Short mmCIF file of C-alpha atoms and ligand atoms in Angstrom, two decimals:
data_model
loop_
_atom_site.label_atom_id
_atom_site.label_comp_id
_atom_site.label_asym_id
_atom_site.label_seq_id
_atom_site.Cartn_x
_atom_site.Cartn_y
_atom_site.Cartn_z
CA UNK F 9 -11.96 56.48 -40.80
CA UNK F 10 -12.32 53.05 -41.62
CA UNK F 11 -9.97 50.55 -43.21
CA UNK F 12 -11.40 49.06 -46.69
CA UNK F 13 -9.82 46.27 -48.09
CA UNK F 14 -10.60 44.14 -51.45
CA UNK F 15 -11.81 41.10 -50.20
CA UNK F 16 -11.08 37.80 -53.19
CA UNK F 17 -13.84 36.06 -52.33
CA UNK F 18 -16.49 38.87 -52.72
CA UNK F 19 -14.53 40.96 -55.22
CA UNK F 20 -15.35 44.02 -53.47
CA UNK F 21 -13.62 46.44 -51.53
CA UNK F 22 -15.03 45.94 -48.09
CA UNK F 23 -14.99 47.67 -44.83
CA UNK F 24 -12.69 45.72 -42.56
CA UNK F 25 -15.04 44.57 -39.64
CA UNK F 26 -13.38 41.57 -37.60
CA UNK F 27 -15.33 38.61 -36.22
CA UNK F 28 -14.75 39.95 -32.73
CA UNK F 29 -14.12 43.63 -32.03
CA UNK F 30 -10.39 44.54 -32.04
CA UNK F 31 -9.02 40.91 -32.36
CA UNK F 32 -7.83 39.93 -35.73
CA UNK F 33 -6.96 36.16 -36.75
CA UNK F 34 -4.38 36.34 -39.68
CA UNK F 35 -3.04 33.42 -41.55
CA UNK F 36 -0.56 33.58 -44.11
CA UNK F 37 0.34 30.83 -46.23
CA UNK F 38 4.24 30.32 -45.83
CA UNK F 39 6.78 29.14 -47.58
CA UNK F 40 7.48 25.42 -48.82
CA UNK F 41 10.94 24.97 -47.59
CA UNK F 42 12.91 23.14 -50.15
CA UNK F 43 14.80 25.73 -51.50
CA UNK F 44 15.76 29.32 -51.01
CA UNK F 45 12.58 31.63 -51.44
CA UNK F 46 12.78 33.91 -54.37
CA UNK F 47 11.95 37.61 -54.04
CA UNK F 48 8.54 37.04 -55.56
CA UNK F 49 7.73 35.19 -52.58
CA UNK F 50 9.34 38.17 -50.61
CA UNK F 51 7.00 40.17 -52.07
CA UNK F 52 4.01 38.02 -50.78
CA UNK F 53 5.36 38.11 -47.33
CA UNK F 54 6.25 41.97 -47.24
CA UNK F 55 2.56 42.16 -48.13
CA UNK F 56 1.39 40.48 -45.20
CA UNK F 57 3.83 41.98 -43.18
CA UNK F 58 2.32 45.30 -44.32
CA UNK F 59 -0.97 44.43 -43.53
CA UNK F 60 -0.05 43.23 -40.09
CA UNK F 61 1.82 46.48 -39.25
CA UNK F 62 -0.93 48.90 -40.74
CA UNK F 63 -3.60 46.73 -38.42
CA UNK F 64 -1.38 47.40 -35.54
CA UNK F 65 -1.14 50.82 -36.20
CA UNK F 66 -5.19 51.15 -36.20
CA UNK F 67 -4.91 49.35 -32.53
CA UNK F 68 -6.05 46.06 -33.91
CA UNK F 69 -4.73 42.76 -31.52
CA UNK F 70 -3.28 40.69 -34.61
CA UNK F 71 -2.45 37.08 -33.90
CA UNK F 72 -0.32 36.38 -37.19
CA UNK F 73 0.14 32.41 -38.10
CA UNK F 74 2.15 31.58 -40.70
CA UNK F 75 2.55 28.01 -41.44
CA UNK F 76 5.70 26.21 -42.88
CA UNK F 77 5.37 23.44 -45.13
CA UNK F 78 7.87 20.87 -44.53
CA UNK F 79 5.98 18.16 -46.20
CA UNK F 80 4.67 18.09 -49.60
CA UNK F 81 5.59 16.16 -53.08
CA UNK F 82 8.78 19.08 -53.65
CA UNK F 83 10.30 18.86 -49.98
CA UNK F 84 10.24 14.69 -50.36
CA UNK F 85 11.79 14.75 -53.77
CA UNK F 86 14.45 17.37 -53.06
CA UNK F 87 15.20 15.66 -49.99
CA UNK F 88 15.58 12.21 -51.52
CA UNK F 89 18.06 14.10 -54.31
CA UNK F 90 20.22 15.49 -51.66
CA UNK F 91 20.13 12.23 -49.61
CA UNK F 92 19.03 14.07 -46.76
CA UNK F 93 16.25 13.27 -43.99
CA UNK F 94 13.24 15.15 -44.65
CA UNK F 95 13.49 16.93 -41.19
CA UNK F 96 17.03 18.06 -41.82
CA UNK F 97 16.73 19.22 -45.34
CA UNK F 98 13.49 20.93 -44.48
CA UNK F 99 15.14 22.69 -40.87
CA UNK F 100 17.94 24.06 -43.22
CA UNK F 101 15.61 25.68 -45.74
CA UNK F 102 13.45 27.03 -42.60
CA UNK F 103 16.42 28.92 -40.94
CA UNK F 104 17.55 30.36 -44.46
CA UNK F 105 13.81 31.77 -44.68
CA UNK F 106 13.88 33.21 -40.79
CA UNK F 107 17.69 34.56 -41.82
CA UNK F 108 16.03 36.50 -44.96
CA UNK F 109 12.74 37.44 -43.04
CA UNK F 110 15.15 39.33 -40.52
CA UNK F 111 17.33 41.34 -42.95
CA UNK F 112 13.86 42.36 -44.60
CA UNK F 113 12.80 43.71 -41.38
CA UNK F 114 9.95 41.47 -41.22
CA UNK F 115 8.19 41.14 -37.68
CA UNK F 116 8.00 37.48 -37.18
CA UNK F 117 4.69 35.94 -36.85
CA UNK F 118 3.20 35.07 -33.40
CA UNK F 119 3.57 31.48 -34.39
CA UNK F 120 5.10 29.34 -37.15
CA UNK F 121 3.31 25.81 -37.46
CA UNK F 122 5.34 23.25 -38.98
CA UNK F 123 2.80 21.14 -41.17
CA UNK F 124 4.76 17.59 -39.59
CA UNK F 125 3.72 18.97 -36.18
CA UNK F 126 -0.02 18.95 -36.83
CA UNK F 127 -0.43 15.27 -38.44
CA UNK F 128 -3.16 14.53 -35.76
CA UNK F 129 -5.20 17.55 -36.46
CA UNK F 130 -5.00 16.44 -40.32
CA UNK F 131 -6.19 13.06 -39.84
CA UNK F 132 -9.29 14.32 -37.22
CA UNK F 133 -10.42 16.70 -40.33
CA UNK F 134 -10.22 13.80 -42.82
CA UNK F 135 -12.09 11.61 -40.57
CA UNK F 136 -14.77 14.09 -40.13
CA UNK F 137 -14.92 14.71 -44.14
CA UNK F 138 -15.29 10.68 -44.60
CA UNK F 139 -18.10 10.76 -42.00
CA UNK F 140 -19.81 13.28 -43.46
CA UNK F 141 -19.54 11.60 -46.97
CA UNK F 142 -17.65 14.47 -48.45
CA UNK F 143 -14.29 12.28 -48.68
CA UNK F 144 -13.95 9.04 -49.82
CA UNK F 145 -11.54 6.05 -49.65
CA UNK F 146 -9.29 4.61 -53.07
CA UNK F 147 -8.25 0.96 -53.08
CA UNK F 148 -4.69 2.12 -52.56
CA UNK F 149 -5.90 3.53 -49.24
CA UNK F 150 -5.36 7.10 -50.32
CA UNK F 151 -8.48 9.47 -49.29
CA UNK F 152 -9.98 12.32 -51.99
CA UNK F 153 -12.42 15.13 -51.53
CA UNK F 154 -15.03 15.02 -53.74
CA UNK F 155 -15.81 18.10 -55.23
CA UNK F 156 -19.15 17.60 -56.36
CA UNK F 157 -20.63 16.91 -53.09
CA UNK F 158 -19.79 20.31 -52.11
CA UNK F 159 -22.22 23.02 -53.78
CA UNK F 160 -20.23 25.74 -53.20
CA UNK F 161 -16.76 24.42 -54.59
CA UNK F 162 -15.25 27.38 -56.98
CA UNK F 163 -16.80 30.32 -55.14
CA UNK F 164 -13.18 31.86 -54.34
CA UNK F 165 -11.95 31.30 -58.01
CA UNK F 166 -14.99 31.94 -59.67
CA UNK F 167 -15.34 28.98 -61.92
CA UNK F 168 -18.39 26.99 -62.50
CA UNK F 169 -17.83 22.92 -61.91
CA UNK F 170 -20.56 22.27 -64.92
CA UNK F 171 -18.21 23.50 -67.32
CA UNK F 172 -15.73 21.32 -66.50
CA UNK F 173 -18.10 17.96 -65.93
CA UNK F 174 -16.71 16.20 -69.31
CA UNK F 175 -13.36 15.96 -67.47
CA UNK F 176 -13.99 16.21 -64.25
CA UNK F 177 -14.42 12.91 -62.89
CA UNK F 178 -10.97 11.83 -62.39
CA UNK F 179 -8.90 12.19 -59.17
CA UNK F 180 -5.16 14.39 -58.59
CA UNK F 181 -2.57 13.06 -56.14
CA UNK F 182 -0.42 15.71 -57.15
CA UNK F 183 -0.32 18.85 -54.69
CA UNK F 184 -0.14 21.44 -57.75
CA UNK F 185 -2.46 21.51 -60.70
CA UNK F 186 -4.16 24.26 -62.55
CA UNK F 187 -8.09 25.21 -63.01
CA UNK F 188 -8.18 23.12 -66.10
CA UNK F 189 -7.90 20.04 -64.27
CA UNK F 190 -10.20 20.58 -61.32
CA UNK F 191 -10.81 17.07 -60.10
CA UNK F 192 -11.01 15.22 -56.70
CA UNK F 193 -7.83 16.19 -54.81
CA UNK F 194 -5.92 13.63 -52.26
CA UNK F 195 -6.47 14.67 -48.48
CA UNK F 196 -4.33 11.64 -47.75
CA UNK F 197 -1.96 9.63 -49.99
CA UNK F 198 -1.22 6.52 -49.54
CA UNK F 199 2.40 5.31 -49.06
CA UNK F 200 4.62 4.63 -52.21
CA UNK F 201 7.92 3.55 -53.09
CA UNK F 202 8.62 7.02 -54.18
CA UNK F 203 8.05 8.52 -50.58
CA UNK F 204 10.86 6.55 -49.20
CA UNK F 205 11.04 6.68 -45.50
CA UNK F 206 8.56 9.76 -45.51
CA UNK F 207 5.18 8.22 -43.96
CA UNK F 208 2.82 7.85 -40.98
CA UNK F 209 1.16 5.19 -39.59
CA UNK F 210 -2.40 6.53 -39.11
CA UNK F 211 -5.98 5.52 -38.46
CA UNK F 212 -5.82 6.24 -42.33
CA UNK F 213 -3.27 3.55 -42.84
CA UNK F 214 0.30 4.37 -43.93
CA UNK F 215 0.83 7.57 -45.86
CA UNK F 216 1.08 11.05 -45.53
CA UNK F 217 -1.23 14.56 -45.96
CA UNK F 218 -2.16 15.99 -49.49
CA UNK F 219 -0.56 20.04 -49.03
CA UNK F 220 -4.32 21.66 -48.98
CA UNK F 221 -5.08 19.98 -45.85
CA UNK F 222 -2.27 21.39 -43.79
CA UNK F 223 -3.16 24.72 -44.13
CA UNK F 224 -6.82 24.24 -43.24
CA UNK F 225 -5.97 22.18 -39.94
CA UNK F 226 -3.36 24.31 -38.95
CA UNK F 227 -5.39 27.69 -39.33
CA UNK F 228 -8.43 26.06 -37.59
CA UNK F 229 -6.02 24.69 -34.66
CA UNK F 230 -4.53 28.04 -33.64
CA UNK F 231 -7.47 30.79 -34.92
CA UNK F 232 -10.63 28.94 -34.46
CA UNK F 233 -13.14 27.20 -37.33
CA UNK F 234 -14.03 30.86 -38.55
CA UNK F 235 -11.50 33.52 -38.59
CA UNK F 236 -10.51 37.10 -39.80
CA UNK F 237 -8.04 37.18 -42.82
CA UNK F 238 -6.15 34.87 -44.74
CA UNK F 239 -3.37 36.04 -47.67
CA UNK F 240 -1.29 34.72 -50.41
CA UNK F 241 -0.13 35.28 -53.48
CA UNK F 242 -2.89 35.14 -56.29
CA UNK F 243 -1.34 31.80 -57.31
CA UNK F 244 -2.70 30.00 -54.44
CA UNK F 245 -6.05 30.86 -55.19
CA UNK F 246 -6.72 27.79 -57.13
CA UNK F 247 -6.37 24.96 -56.14
CA UNK F 248 -4.76 25.64 -52.64
CA UNK F 249 -7.02 28.04 -51.24
CA UNK F 250 -10.16 26.99 -53.20
CA UNK F 251 -9.42 23.65 -51.72
CA UNK F 252 -8.50 24.70 -47.80
CA UNK F 253 -12.41 26.48 -48.38
CA UNK F 254 -14.03 23.30 -49.65
CA UNK F 255 -12.28 21.14 -46.96
CA UNK F 256 -13.01 23.53 -43.92
CA UNK F 257 -16.07 24.40 -44.51
CA UNK F 258 -17.47 20.99 -44.98
CA UNK F 259 -16.09 19.64 -42.04
CA UNK F 260 -17.30 22.35 -39.98
CA UNK F 261 -20.26 23.50 -41.34
CA UNK F 262 -19.03 27.31 -40.83
CA UNK F 263 -17.94 30.04 -43.10
CA UNK F 264 -14.13 29.30 -42.95
CA UNK F 265 -12.55 32.86 -43.61
CA UNK F 266 -14.05 36.40 -44.07
CA UNK F 267 -11.55 38.34 -45.83
CA UNK F 268 -9.15 36.75 -48.20
CA UNK F 269 -6.41 38.63 -49.47
CA UNK F 270 -4.15 38.13 -52.76
CA UNK F 271 -1.12 39.93 -53.57
CA UNK F 272 -0.03 40.09 -57.45
CA UNK F 273 2.78 38.33 -58.71
CA UNK F 274 6.09 39.89 -59.14
CA UNK F 275 7.02 39.52 -62.88
CA UNK F 276 10.39 39.13 -64.57
CA UNK F 277 10.51 40.23 -68.44
CA UNK F 278 6.43 40.19 -68.13
CA UNK F 279 6.43 36.70 -66.61
CA UNK F 280 5.61 35.46 -62.95
CA UNK F 281 8.56 35.06 -61.28
CA UNK F 282 9.35 31.20 -60.36
CA UNK F 283 11.54 28.36 -59.63
CA UNK F 284 9.97 26.29 -62.36
CA UNK F 285 10.52 29.23 -65.23
CA UNK F 286 14.18 29.63 -63.40
CA UNK F 287 13.73 33.21 -64.03
CA UNK F 288 14.00 33.99 -60.17
CA UNK F 289 16.28 36.00 -57.73
CA UNK F 290 17.36 35.30 -54.20
CA UNK F 291 17.48 37.80 -51.56
CA UNK F 292 21.62 37.04 -51.30
CA UNK F 293 21.61 37.90 -55.15
CA UNK F 294 20.39 41.22 -54.17
CA UNK F 295 22.77 41.86 -51.44
CA UNK F 296 25.57 40.17 -53.87
CA UNK F 297 25.10 43.30 -55.80
CA UNK F 298 25.19 46.02 -52.86
CA UNK F 299 21.39 46.59 -52.13
CA UNK F 300 20.33 47.09 -48.89
CA UNK F 301 17.22 44.39 -48.63
CA UNK F 302 15.23 47.35 -47.37
CA UNK F 303 15.54 48.81 -50.50
CA UNK F 304 13.40 45.58 -51.97
CA UNK F 305 10.79 46.55 -49.37
CA UNK F 306 10.72 49.94 -50.60
CA UNK F 307 10.70 48.65 -54.05
CA UNK F 308 7.61 46.37 -52.96
CA UNK F 309 5.47 49.37 -51.77
CA UNK F 310 6.08 51.60 -54.80
CA UNK F 311 3.24 49.22 -56.38
CA UNK F 312 -0.13 48.58 -54.95
CA UNK F 313 -0.29 44.73 -54.03
CA UNK F 314 -3.06 44.36 -56.47
CA UNK F 315 -0.99 44.93 -59.09
CA UNK F 316 1.48 43.22 -61.00
CA UNK F 317 5.17 44.51 -60.77
CA UNK F 318 7.75 44.17 -63.14
CA UNK F 319 11.33 43.36 -61.54
CA UNK F 320 14.49 44.86 -62.86
CA UNK F 321 17.61 45.99 -61.28
CA UNK F 322 17.43 49.25 -62.44
CA UNK F 323 13.97 49.68 -60.72
CA UNK F 324 15.49 48.31 -57.51
CA UNK F 325 18.35 50.83 -57.76
CA UNK F 326 15.86 53.90 -58.06
CA UNK F 327 14.16 52.52 -54.93
CA UNK F 328 17.71 52.45 -53.06
CA UNK F 329 18.99 55.75 -53.85
CA UNK F 330 15.25 56.97 -52.91
CA UNK F 331 15.85 54.93 -49.46
CA UNK F 332 19.40 56.50 -48.83
CA UNK F 333 17.58 59.72 -49.33
CA UNK F 334 14.90 59.03 -46.90
CA UNK F 335 17.40 57.67 -44.21
CA UNK F 336 19.73 60.74 -44.84
CA UNK F 337 16.97 62.91 -44.43
CA UNK F 338 15.69 61.65 -41.26
CA UNK F 339 19.31 61.44 -39.72
CA UNK F 340 19.61 65.40 -40.63
CA UNK F 341 16.32 66.26 -38.74
CA UNK F 342 18.46 65.78 -35.32
CA UNK F 343 17.79 63.87 -31.76
CA UNK F 344 14.90 66.10 -30.88
CA UNK F 345 11.43 64.68 -30.90
CA UNK F 346 8.26 66.66 -31.45
CA UNK F 347 4.89 65.49 -32.01
CA UNK F 348 3.25 63.69 -34.17
CA UNK F 349 1.73 66.26 -37.31
CA UNK F 350 -2.20 65.34 -37.25
CA UNK F 351 -2.57 66.57 -41.21
CA UNK F 352 -0.02 64.45 -42.53
CA UNK F 353 -0.97 61.71 -40.19
CA UNK F 354 -4.55 61.98 -41.68
CA UNK F 355 -3.47 61.53 -44.98
CA UNK F 356 -1.39 58.88 -44.56
CA UNK F 357 -4.22 57.01 -42.96
CA UNK F 358 -7.03 58.25 -45.83
CA UNK F 359 -4.03 56.39 -48.16
CA UNK F 360 -3.72 53.13 -46.36
CA UNK F 361 -7.20 52.99 -45.30
CA UNK F 362 -8.12 52.38 -48.97
CA UNK F 363 -6.76 48.85 -49.74
CA UNK F 364 -3.65 49.48 -48.12
CA UNK F 365 -2.35 51.82 -51.03
CA UNK F 366 1.32 51.94 -50.05
CA UNK F 367 1.88 53.88 -53.49
CA UNK F 368 -0.24 56.95 -52.42
CA UNK F 369 1.38 56.13 -48.71
CA UNK F 370 4.73 56.64 -49.77
CA UNK F 371 3.70 60.03 -51.46
CA UNK F 372 2.63 61.54 -48.47
CA UNK F 373 5.96 60.50 -46.93
CA UNK F 374 7.77 62.57 -49.69
CA UNK F 375 5.47 65.69 -49.38
CA UNK F 376 6.15 65.26 -45.73
CA UNK F 377 10.04 65.18 -46.18
CA UNK F 378 9.44 68.17 -48.39
CA UNK F 379 7.51 70.22 -46.23
CA UNK F 380 9.24 73.70 -45.40
CA UNK F 381 7.18 74.84 -42.86
CA UNK F 382 7.04 72.10 -40.40
CA UNK F 383 9.78 71.79 -37.73
CA UNK F 384 12.38 68.97 -37.65
CA UNK F 385 10.91 67.55 -34.38
CA UNK F 386 7.50 67.36 -35.27
CA UNK F 387 8.83 65.76 -39.04
CA UNK F 388 10.85 63.22 -36.97
CA UNK F 389 7.88 62.04 -34.86
CA UNK F 390 5.40 61.78 -38.11
CA UNK F 391 8.19 59.65 -40.06
CA UNK F 392 8.69 57.82 -36.87
CA UNK F 393 5.12 57.15 -36.99
CA UNK F 394 4.60 56.24 -40.41
CA UNK F 395 7.70 53.75 -39.99
CA UNK F 396 5.55 51.79 -37.99
CA UNK F 397 3.80 50.64 -41.09
CA UNK F 398 6.70 51.06 -43.66
CA UNK F 399 9.12 48.77 -41.55
CA UNK F 400 12.24 50.85 -42.92
CA UNK F 401 13.86 50.36 -39.43
CA UNK F 402 14.39 54.42 -39.30
CA UNK F 403 14.43 54.48 -35.55
CA UNK F 404 17.47 51.97 -35.56
CA UNK F 405 19.54 54.22 -37.29
CA UNK F 406 22.29 56.25 -35.86
CA UNK F 407 24.14 59.18 -37.19
CA UNK F 408 26.84 56.87 -38.02
CA UNK F 409 25.64 54.82 -41.29
CA UNK F 410 27.01 51.40 -40.96
CA UNK F 411 27.55 49.76 -44.29
CA UNK F 412 24.94 47.43 -45.53
CA UNK F 413 27.74 44.54 -45.94
CA UNK F 414 28.72 44.86 -42.12
CA UNK F 415 25.20 44.69 -41.39
CA UNK F 416 24.83 41.84 -43.34
CA UNK F 417 27.76 40.21 -41.64
CA UNK F 418 26.88 41.25 -38.31
CA UNK F 419 23.14 39.52 -38.76
CA UNK F 420 25.00 36.79 -40.26
CA UNK F 421 26.78 36.46 -36.90
CA UNK F 422 24.05 36.71 -34.74
CA UNK F 423 22.05 33.63 -36.47
CA UNK F 424 25.76 31.98 -36.07
CA UNK F 425 25.27 32.66 -32.17
CA UNK F 426 22.00 31.50 -31.77
CA UNK F 427 22.81 28.32 -33.52
CA UNK F 428 26.36 28.00 -31.07
CA UNK F 429 28.40 27.82 -34.16
CA UNK F 430 31.05 29.72 -32.00
CA UNK F 431 34.12 29.57 -34.37
CA UNK F 432 31.97 30.80 -37.17
CA UNK F 433 30.80 33.46 -35.31
CA UNK F 434 34.63 34.57 -34.07
CA UNK F 435 35.79 34.32 -37.73
CA UNK F 436 32.56 36.95 -38.70
CA UNK F 437 33.71 39.30 -35.98
CA UNK F 438 37.65 39.36 -37.31
CA UNK F 439 36.19 39.88 -40.65
CA UNK F 440 34.32 42.84 -39.54
CA UNK F 441 37.54 44.00 -37.74
CA UNK F 442 39.54 43.89 -40.88
CA UNK F 443 36.87 46.14 -42.43
CA UNK F 444 37.17 48.88 -39.66
CA UNK F 445 33.95 48.07 -37.30
CA UNK F 446 33.98 46.81 -34.19
CA UNK F 447 30.72 44.43 -32.86
CA UNK F 448 29.52 44.33 -29.22
CA UNK F 449 27.16 41.58 -27.92
CA UNK F 450 24.34 42.83 -25.83
CA UNK F 451 22.07 39.74 -25.13
CA UNK F 452 20.51 38.80 -28.29
CA UNK F 453 21.63 41.92 -30.18
CA UNK F 454 24.59 43.78 -31.09
CA UNK F 455 25.99 47.26 -31.51
CA UNK F 456 28.51 48.05 -34.46
CA UNK F 457 30.58 50.92 -34.33
CA UNK F 458 33.73 52.13 -36.42
CA UNK F 459 36.89 51.56 -34.88
P1 AMP I 25 5.42 28.89 -52.23
O1 AMP I 25 6.41 28.82 -51.27
O2 AMP I 25 5.68 28.20 -53.55
O3 AMP I 25 4.22 27.89 -51.31
O4 AMP I 25 4.90 30.46 -52.21
C1 AMP I 25 5.11 31.07 -51.06
C2 AMP I 25 4.23 32.32 -51.14
O5 AMP I 25 4.84 33.49 -52.37
C3 AMP I 25 2.86 32.20 -52.05
O6 AMP I 25 2.01 33.11 -51.22
C4 AMP I 25 2.72 32.69 -53.23
O7 AMP I 25 1.50 32.76 -53.47
C5 AMP I 25 4.14 33.80 -53.58
N1 AMP I 25 4.43 33.63 -54.55
C6 AMP I 25 4.92 33.03 -55.58
N2 AMP I 25 5.57 33.46 -56.50
C7 AMP I 25 5.06 34.86 -56.58
C8 AMP I 25 5.45 35.94 -57.65
N3 AMP I 25 6.14 35.82 -58.28
N4 AMP I 25 5.01 37.18 -56.98
C9 AMP I 25 4.24 36.88 -56.16
N5 AMP I 25 3.84 36.08 -55.15
C10 AMP I 25 4.43 35.05 -55.55
ZN1 ZN I 26 -2.04 27.14 -47.38
#
């Protein structure tokens, strides 16, 4: 059976055929590390994690790259507000992101590329664009991409430059803007006072890169000039991904990405969850209300990724109850392992091959759970097989259910140990003990048991 996915570039469901056999290059636009990601952002990262898991399930070798945007308008401004160096400021939020990632059971990317580590690659690309006449320098030393030179500009987000002609003569130095003001965008921003001590002295002068060039330079460096899949939320489609395509294809002369995949938004009361609207929850808000982060994974799967999904705590609660049922049911199946049931596996594949239809995939899981004929051991093997894709972490469950607050403390302690914060780690151990549990260290892992 063949996997079919919706390609934003063609607006069609297409059969998935990677450029090079079984190898898949996958790039996900990662977090801008100026704050804690909200759960809308995590919808995007759980989507790319599920996609990666399913590709691996179908025996593809996936090379997954995620960038960390540690230089843009927002990181600079916010680090200044907090009187911290850009590095210190962004490293804090990068760690916070990794912490949440682990709580959500998201498989780490093969490589995380920090934008500040790829300035030479960005400069090289900008110079190529200048040489080829697609970019121009302004008096202040900034470099802009000339969108009128690129005959295909607009092909991803499907808008026509002709419609903009009247007001499309300007330039935008801002990283983010709406379709209505599609204008020449900044590849390189010459230094001004508002940038403070954030700048690079390069052949292009003193300044810093624009946001869009970062992803083009990093993805091409890691995955080559043409690669298979690029993901992100629908808000990234314009201007970010449109500009990535323009810069990359004009610089290399090759087709940049074969499949563009965009997850729809997580909404609150019908509006996109976003920092600027102030209508957001971070993962800690869910944990503070005693939700298991994995219940949010289940919440994400309840809607197809191409559909908008409205977040409420009631709907999260239903998913928490459902997750508890799945876990209890799994634990009641006993220790013996049987064989994967082909009928259910085929139904599962049929659902997921249809553009990663997780609601249908979950329906197959519930059908399997309710099956009265199948032996417990075969059910167990089949559920564990599906869980390679769902990522609920069922194989780690022990008969003794560890409360989520203890698990969270243990994960925080592991992070403290990784950061060599020994005192913090000891304090958390005592806290866990006072709640009636013991923690044993196993190299980079741990085991919790009831005292
Ligand atoms: P940012 O850190 O703003 O660059 O966003 C990180 C990722 O989250 C991007 O792929 C965005 O498109 C995605 N994203 C932002 N807001 C939402 C939302 N409300 N629902 C789903 N995805 C989102
Ligand atoms: Zn990006």
